[in-house]
Coordinates of C-alpha atoms and ligand atoms in Angstrom, one line a residue:
X21 CA 0.0 0.0 0.0
X22 CA 2.7 2.5 1.0
X23 CA 4.1 2.6 -2.6
X24 CA 0.7 4.0 -3.9
X25 CA 1.0 7.8 -4.1
X26 CA -1.5 9.7 -2.1
X27 CA -4.4 11.0 -4.3
X28 CA -5.5 14.5 -3.2
X29 CA -9.2 15.4 -3.4
X30 CA -8.4 18.6 -5.2
X31 CA -5.5 19.9 -7.2
X32 CA -5.0 23.1 -9.3
X33 CA -4.0 22.8 -13.0
X34 CA -1.3 25.3 -13.7
X35 CA 0.1 25.6 -17.2
X36 CA 3.6 26.4 -18.2
X37 CA 2.3 29.7 -19.8
X38 CA 0.9 30.7 -16.4
X39 CA 4.2 29.9 -14.7
X40 CA 6.0 32.0 -17.4
X41 CA 3.6 34.9 -16.8
X42 CA 4.3 34.9 -13.1
X43 CA 8.1 34.9 -13.8
X44 CA 7.5 37.8 -16.3
X45 CA 5.7 39.6 -13.5
X46 CA 8.6 39.1 -11.1
X47 CA 11.2 40.2 -13.7
X48 CA 9.2 43.3 -14.7
X49 CA 9.7 45.0 -11.3
X50 CA 5.9 45.5 -10.9
X51 CA 4.5 42.9 -8.5
X52 CA 1.5 44.3 -6.9
X53 CA -1.7 45.7 -8.5
X54 CA -1.0 46.9 -12.0
X55 CA -1.3 46.1 -15.7
X56 CA -1.9 42.3 -15.2
X57 CA -4.8 42.9 -12.8
X58 CA -6.2 45.5 -15.3
X59 CA -6.1 42.9 -18.1
X60 CA -7.5 40.1 -15.9
X61 CA -10.4 42.4 -14.8
X62 CA -11.1 43.2 -18.5
X63 CA -11.1 39.4 -19.2
X64 CA -13.4 38.7 -16.3
X65 CA -15.7 41.5 -17.4
X66 CA -15.9 40.1 -21.0
X67 CA -16.7 36.6 -19.6
X68 CA -19.6 38.1 -17.6
X69 CA -21.4 40.0 -20.3
X70 CA -19.4 43.3 -19.9
X71 CA -20.3 43.8 -16.2
X72 CA -17.7 45.5 -13.9
X73 CA -15.2 43.1 -12.5
X74 CA -13.2 44.1 -9.4
X75 CA -10.4 41.8 -8.3
X76 CA -9.8 41.4 -4.6
X77 CA -7.6 39.4 -2.3
X78 CA -10.2 36.6 -1.7
X79 CA -13.8 35.8 -2.1
X80 CA -14.2 36.3 1.6
X81 CA -12.9 39.9 1.2
X82 CA -15.2 40.3 -1.8
X83 CA -18.3 39.2 0.0
X84 CA -17.5 41.4 3.0
X85 CA -16.9 44.5 0.8
X86 CA -20.0 43.8 -1.3
X87 CA -22.1 43.6 1.8
X88 CA -20.5 46.8 3.2
X89 CA -21.3 48.5 0.0
X90 CA -25.0 47.8 0.7
X91 CA -24.7 49.9 3.8
X92 CA -25.9 47.3 6.4
X93 CA -27.0 48.8 9.7
X94 CA -27.1 47.1 13.1
X95 CA -29.8 44.5 13.1
X96 CA -30.2 44.3 9.3
X97 CA -30.7 40.7 8.3
X98 CA -29.1 38.8 5.4
X99 CA -30.7 35.5 4.4
X100 CA -28.3 32.7 3.4
X101 CA -27.8 28.9 3.4
X102 CA -26.4 26.9 6.4
X103 CA -24.8 24.5 3.9
X104 CA -21.7 26.6 3.0
X105 CA -18.2 27.5 4.0
X106 CA -18.3 29.6 7.2
X107 CA -16.9 32.6 5.3
X108 CA -20.4 33.2 3.9
X109 CA -21.8 33.8 7.4
X110 CA -18.7 35.5 8.9
X111 CA -18.8 38.2 6.2
X112 CA -22.4 39.0 7.0
X113 CA -21.4 39.6 10.7
X114 CA -18.2 41.5 9.8
X115 CA -20.2 43.8 7.5
X116 CA -22.5 44.6 10.4
X117 CA -25.4 42.3 9.6
X118 CA -27.2 39.4 11.1
X119 CA -27.3 36.1 9.3
X120 CA -30.7 34.4 8.9
X121 CA -30.7 30.8 7.6
X122 CA -33.0 28.9 5.3
X123 CA -32.6 25.2 5.4
X124 CA -31.5 23.4 2.2
X125 CA -33.3 20.9 -0.1
X126 CA -31.7 17.5 0.5
X127 CA -31.5 16.7 -3.2
X128 CA -29.7 19.9 -4.4
X129 CA -28.1 21.1 -1.1
X130 CA -29.2 24.6 -2.1
X131 CA -31.4 26.9 -0.1
X132 CA -35.1 25.9 -0.2
X133 CA -37.0 28.4 -2.3
X134 CA -40.3 27.3 -0.8
X135 CA -39.1 28.4 2.6
X136 CA -37.4 31.6 1.6
X137 CA -40.4 34.0 1.8
X138 CA -41.1 32.8 5.4
X139 CA -37.6 34.0 6.5
X140 CA -38.2 37.6 5.2
X141 CA -38.9 40.1 7.9
X142 CA -39.0 43.9 8.0
X143 CA -35.3 43.9 8.9
X144 CA -34.3 41.8 5.9
X145 CA -31.9 43.7 3.7
X146 CA -30.4 41.1 1.4
X147 CA -30.3 37.5 0.2
X148 CA -27.0 35.7 -0.2
X149 CA -27.6 32.4 -2.1
X150 CA -24.8 29.9 -2.4
X151 CA -24.6 27.8 -5.6
X152 CA -23.5 24.6 -3.7
X153 CA -20.8 22.6 -5.5
X154 CA -21.6 24.7 -8.6
X155 CA -25.2 23.5 -9.0
X156 CA -27.1 26.8 -9.8
X157 CA -29.7 28.0 -7.2
X158 CA -33.2 28.4 -8.6
X159 CA -32.7 32.1 -9.4
X160 CA -36.1 32.9 -11.0
X161 CA -38.1 32.5 -7.8
X162 CA -35.3 34.0 -5.8
X163 CA -35.1 37.2 -7.9
X164 CA -38.9 37.4 -8.0
X165 CA -39.0 37.4 -4.2
X166 CA -36.2 39.9 -4.0
X167 CA -38.0 42.3 -6.3
X168 CA -41.3 41.8 -4.5
X169 CA -39.8 42.6 -1.1
X170 CA -37.2 45.2 -2.3
X171 CA -34.2 43.2 -1.3
X172 CA -30.6 43.2 -2.7
X173 CA -29.0 39.9 -3.7
X174 CA -25.3 39.0 -3.3
X175 CA -24.6 35.6 -4.9
X176 CA -21.9 33.6 -3.3
X177 CA -20.5 32.1 -6.5
X178 CA -17.3 30.7 -4.9
X179 CA -18.2 27.3 -6.5
X180 CA -20.0 28.5 -9.5
X181 CA -17.8 30.6 -11.9
X182 CA -18.6 29.2 -15.4
X183 CA -22.0 27.6 -14.3
X184 CA -25.2 28.5 -16.0
X185 CA -28.9 28.8 -15.0
X186 CA -31.5 28.5 -17.8
X187 CA -28.8 28.8 -20.4
X188 CA -27.5 32.0 -19.0
X189 CA -24.1 32.3 -17.3
X190 CA -24.0 32.7 -13.5
X191 CA -22.6 36.1 -12.9
X192 CA -24.9 37.9 -15.4
X193 CA -28.0 37.9 -13.2
X194 CA -29.1 40.6 -10.6
X195 CA -26.8 42.9 -8.7
X196 CA -23.7 41.4 -7.3
X197 CA -21.8 38.1 -7.6
X198 CA -18.5 37.1 -5.8
X199 CA -16.2 34.3 -7.2
X200 CA -13.3 32.6 -5.4
X201 CA -9.9 31.9 -6.9
X202 CA -8.7 29.8 -3.9
X203 CA -6.4 26.9 -5.1
X204 CA -9.2 24.3 -4.5
X205 CA -11.8 26.2 -6.6
X206 CA -12.4 25.7 -10.3
X207 CA -9.8 28.3 -11.3
X208 CA -7.1 29.9 -9.1
X209 CA -4.9 32.9 -8.6
X210 CA -3.3 31.4 -5.5
X211 CA -5.6 33.3 -3.1
X212 CA -8.0 35.7 -4.8
X213 CA -11.5 36.6 -5.8
X214 CA -13.6 38.9 -7.8
X215 CA -16.7 41.0 -7.3
X216 CA -18.9 41.2 -10.4
X217 CA -21.5 43.9 -10.5
X218 CA -23.9 45.7 -12.8
X219 CA -24.5 48.5 -10.3
X220 CA -22.1 51.5 -10.7
X221 CA -22.7 52.6 -7.0
X222 CA -21.7 49.2 -5.7
X223 CA -18.7 49.1 -8.1
X224 CA -17.5 52.5 -6.8
X225 CA -18.0 51.5 -3.1
X226 CA -16.1 48.2 -3.5
X227 CA -13.3 49.9 -5.4
X228 CA -12.8 52.4 -2.6
X229 CA -13.2 49.8 0.2
X230 CA -10.7 47.4 -1.3
X231 CA -7.9 50.0 -1.2
X232 CA -7.8 52.2 1.8
X233 CA -10.9 54.2 0.9
X234 CA -8.9 56.1 -1.6
X235 CA -10.9 58.0 -4.2
X236 CA -8.7 59.3 -7.0
X237 CA -11.5 60.6 -9.2
X238 CA -12.8 63.2 -6.7
X239 CA -9.5 64.8 -6.0
X240 CA -8.3 64.8 -9.5
X241 CA -11.1 67.0 -10.6
X242 CA -9.7 69.8 -8.5
X243 CA -6.1 69.1 -9.0
X244 CA -3.6 70.2 -11.6
X245 CA -0.9 67.9 -10.3
X246 CA -2.3 64.6 -11.7
X247 CA -2.3 61.0 -10.6
X248 CA -0.3 61.2 -7.4
X249 CA -3.1 63.1 -5.7
X250 CA -6.0 61.4 -4.0
X251 CA -8.7 61.9 -1.5
X252 CA -9.9 59.5 1.2
X253 CA -13.6 58.9 1.0
X254 CA -13.8 56.6 4.1
X255 CA -11.4 54.3 6.1
X256 CA -11.1 51.4 3.7
X257 CA -9.5 47.9 3.8
X258 CA -6.4 46.5 2.1
X259 CA -7.9 43.8 -0.1
X260 CA -6.4 44.4 -3.6
X261 CA -5.1 41.6 -5.8
X262 CA -1.5 41.5 -6.9
X263 CA -0.3 41.3 -10.5
X264 CA 1.6 38.1 -9.5
X265 CA -1.8 36.6 -8.7
X266 CA -3.5 38.0 -11.8
X267 CA -0.7 36.5 -13.9
X268 CA -2.1 33.1 -13.0
X269 CA -5.6 34.2 -13.6
X270 CA -4.9 35.4 -17.1
X271 CA -4.2 31.8 -18.1
X272 CA -6.8 30.1 -15.8
X273 CA -9.9 31.9 -17.2
X274 CA -9.3 30.9 -20.8
X275 CA -9.0 27.3 -19.6
X276 CA -12.0 27.4 -17.3
X277 CA -14.6 26.0 -19.7
X278 CA -12.3 23.1 -20.6
X279 CA -11.7 22.4 -16.8
X280 CA -15.5 22.3 -16.2
X281 CA -16.0 20.0 -19.2
X282 CA -13.5 17.6 -17.8
X283 CA -15.0 17.9 -14.3
X284 CA -18.4 17.1 -15.8
X285 CA -17.0 14.0 -17.6
X286 CA -15.5 12.7 -14.3
X287 CA -18.7 13.6 -12.3
X288 CA -20.9 11.7 -14.8
X289 CA -18.6 8.8 -14.6
X290 CA -18.9 8.8 -10.8
X291 CA -22.7 9.0 -11.1
X292 CA -22.7 6.0 -13.4
X293 CA -20.3 3.8 -11.6
X294 CA -21.4 4.5 -8.0
X295 CA -25.2 4.2 -8.5
X296 CA -27.1 1.5 -6.6
X297 CA -24.6 1.1 -3.8
X298 CA -26.5 0.7 -0.5
X299 CA -25.8 3.4 2.0
X300 CA -24.4 5.8 -0.6
X301 CA -26.4 8.8 -1.8
X302 CA -25.1 10.6 -4.9
X303 CA -25.4 14.3 -5.7
X304 CA -28.0 15.7 -8.1
X305 CA -27.1 16.5 -11.7
X306 CA -28.2 19.9 -13.1
X307 CA -31.5 20.3 -15.1
X308 CA -30.9 20.2 -18.9
X309 CA -31.1 24.0 -19.2
X310 CA -28.4 24.5 -16.6
X311 CA -24.7 24.0 -16.4
X312 CA -23.3 22.5 -13.2
X313 CA -19.7 23.7 -12.6
X314 CA -18.9 20.5 -10.6
X315 CA -16.6 22.2 -8.1
X316 CA -17.3 19.3 -5.7
X317 CA -18.6 15.8 -6.0
X318 CA -20.2 15.1 -2.7
X319 CA -21.6 11.8 -1.5
X320 CA -23.5 11.1 1.6
X321 CA -23.0 8.0 3.8
X322 CA -26.0 6.3 5.3
X323 CA -24.4 4.7 8.3
X324 CA -26.9 1.9 8.9
X325 CA -26.9 0.6 5.3
X326 CA -23.2 1.3 4.7
X327 CA -22.0 -0.3 7.9
X328 CA -19.7 2.7 8.7
X329 CA -20.2 6.4 9.3
X330 CA -18.8 9.3 7.4
X331 CA -15.8 9.9 9.6
X332 CA -14.9 6.2 9.5
X333 CA -15.3 6.2 5.7
X334 CA -13.0 9.2 5.3
X335 CA -10.4 7.5 7.6
X336 CA -10.6 4.3 5.6
X337 CA -10.2 6.2 2.3
X338 CA -7.1 7.9 3.8
X339 CA -5.7 4.5 4.7
X340 CA -6.1 3.6 1.0
X341 CA -4.2 6.7 0.1
X342 CA -7.2 8.6 -1.2
X343 CA -8.0 12.1 0.0
X344 CA -11.5 13.2 0.7
X345 CA -12.9 16.5 1.9
X346 CA -15.5 17.6 4.4
X347 CA -17.8 20.2 2.6
X348 CA -19.4 21.1 4.9
X349 CA -20.4 20.6 8.4
X350 CA -23.5 22.8 8.7
X351 CA -22.4 26.3 9.8
X352 CA -25.2 26.7 12.3
X353 CA -23.5 24.3 14.8
X354 CA -20.4 26.4 15.2
X355 CA -19.9 27.8 18.7
X356 CA -19.9 31.5 18.0
X357 CA -23.1 31.3 16.0
X358 CA -24.8 29.1 18.6
X359 CA -23.8 31.5 21.4
X360 CA -24.6 34.7 19.6
X361 CA -27.6 33.8 17.5
X362 CA -29.1 31.1 19.7
X363 CA -29.3 28.5 17.0
X364 CA -30.0 25.0 18.0
X365 CA -28.7 22.0 16.1
X366 CA -32.4 20.9 15.3
X367 CA -33.2 24.3 13.8
X368 CA -32.0 23.3 10.4
X369 CA -32.5 19.5 10.3
X370 CA -31.6 19.0 6.6
X371 CA -28.3 20.8 6.8
X372 CA -27.5 19.2 10.2
X373 CA -28.1 15.7 8.8
X374 CA -26.3 16.3 5.6
X375 CA -23.3 17.9 7.4
X376 CA -23.0 14.8 9.5
X377 CA -22.9 12.4 6.5
X378 CA -21.4 14.4 3.6
X379 CA -17.9 13.9 2.1
X380 CA -16.2 15.1 -1.2
X381 CA -14.5 12.5 -3.5
X382 CA -11.4 13.5 -5.6
X383 CA -12.4 15.7 -8.5
X384 CA -10.0 17.9 -10.5
X385 CA -9.4 18.3 -14.3
X386 CA -6.1 16.2 -14.3
X387 CA -7.6 13.3 -12.4
X388 CA -6.7 10.3 -14.5
X389 CA -9.1 7.5 -15.3
X390 CA -7.0 4.9 -13.5
X391 CA -7.0 7.0 -10.3
X392 CA -10.8 7.6 -10.6
X393 CA -11.2 3.8 -10.9
X394 CA -9.1 3.4 -7.7
X395 CA -11.6 5.7 -6.0
X396 CA -14.6 3.9 -7.3
X397 CA -13.3 0.5 -6.3
X398 CA -12.4 1.8 -2.8
X399 CA -15.9 3.1 -2.3
X400 CA -17.4 -0.1 -3.6
X401 CA -15.2 -2.2 -1.3
X402 CA -15.8 -0.1 1.8
X403 CA -19.5 0.0 1.4
X404 CA -20.1 -3.5 0.2
Ligands
PLP512 C1 -14.1 29.1 -0.7 C2 -15.4 29.7 -0.3 C3 -15.5 31.0 0.1 C4 -14.3 31.9 0.4 O1 -13.4 32.0 -0.7 P1 -11.9 32.5 -0.4 O2 -11.5 33.0 -1.8 O3 -11.1 31.4 0.1 O4 -12.0 33.6 0.5 C5 -16.8 31.6 0.3 N1 -17.9 30.9 0.1 C6 -17.9 29.6 -0.2 C7 -19.1 28.8 -0.4 C8 -16.6 29.0 -0.5 O5 -16.6 27.7 -0.8

């Protein structure tokens, strides 16, 4: 066994061109935000129907700045899903809001649109849907409710760049979307993220917030001395992207659709080869009009039928030199949230149950057929 190399559950695909672009950046003498970020933002804008693209240091920073741009006040509520990475909830709190959760549909792991309206109160300011694993949220009813109640929408698209809902690319609906370029995500800049928006006021606010609150346009109108001058509109953050990061992104975005095609092939193969195993629940495919980005391939272990629980399954896979991931334990069980928002484990029973049984199998564009077969055989053996 020890001679079998360890198979990670995720792995970035970095081309030689991308590496050369990073080296070019280092040799150029310009490392931080500059011409490569400008080119990458233009590329991201083109990919999202000409909307404004503002690169930031992470999706976490992007979500926080986007929410701050909405001007949340103490007690303002933001509705989101419990089945997400905790950054989604943290950024609501950090931006001065209060997270309100709507439980997920077990089949899709996305927020239940039938329960969304019940969660809306006079204090609701925004909805923050999460496209879990890259499977698009049902956006038509979501945006209909947002319009009916006058709410803003910030889509957490950390898993969903390149996905599509009703034949339209995610990132071209509504107000604001935030994508992640963390190494485990579908495309990477090392760390990094982008805020996509169709709203010029949001764009301006995020642009200021991401870099010290500096506003060059205001001051320049009254100044003869040019670009060294600036004014400060508000105390901002330091969340800009470096050219060294954008150098990677310039070669990742053109490859993204190919990455997703390969992920889709591998996911369809898992769906085919793993069906009918007792104690194993498989993820839902997307409707024919949608494109799943297949960021994750998550299975759920039914302990009674499987003969082992999720944690034992992950441990056994590790012993077979196969990496798995835990995406995610439901966020409502974390201590700070229990203590400050009074959430009980039973408040969101679907997310609680799923979080106790879910696990991600290896899925990345360069996963080879032989390695995928090793995973499939391991699952079949462990759950026989
Ligand atoms: C990864 C992730 C984030 C945060 O992305 P970073 O770029 O790592 O900050 C936010 N939301 C979800 C759902 C994620 O998976």
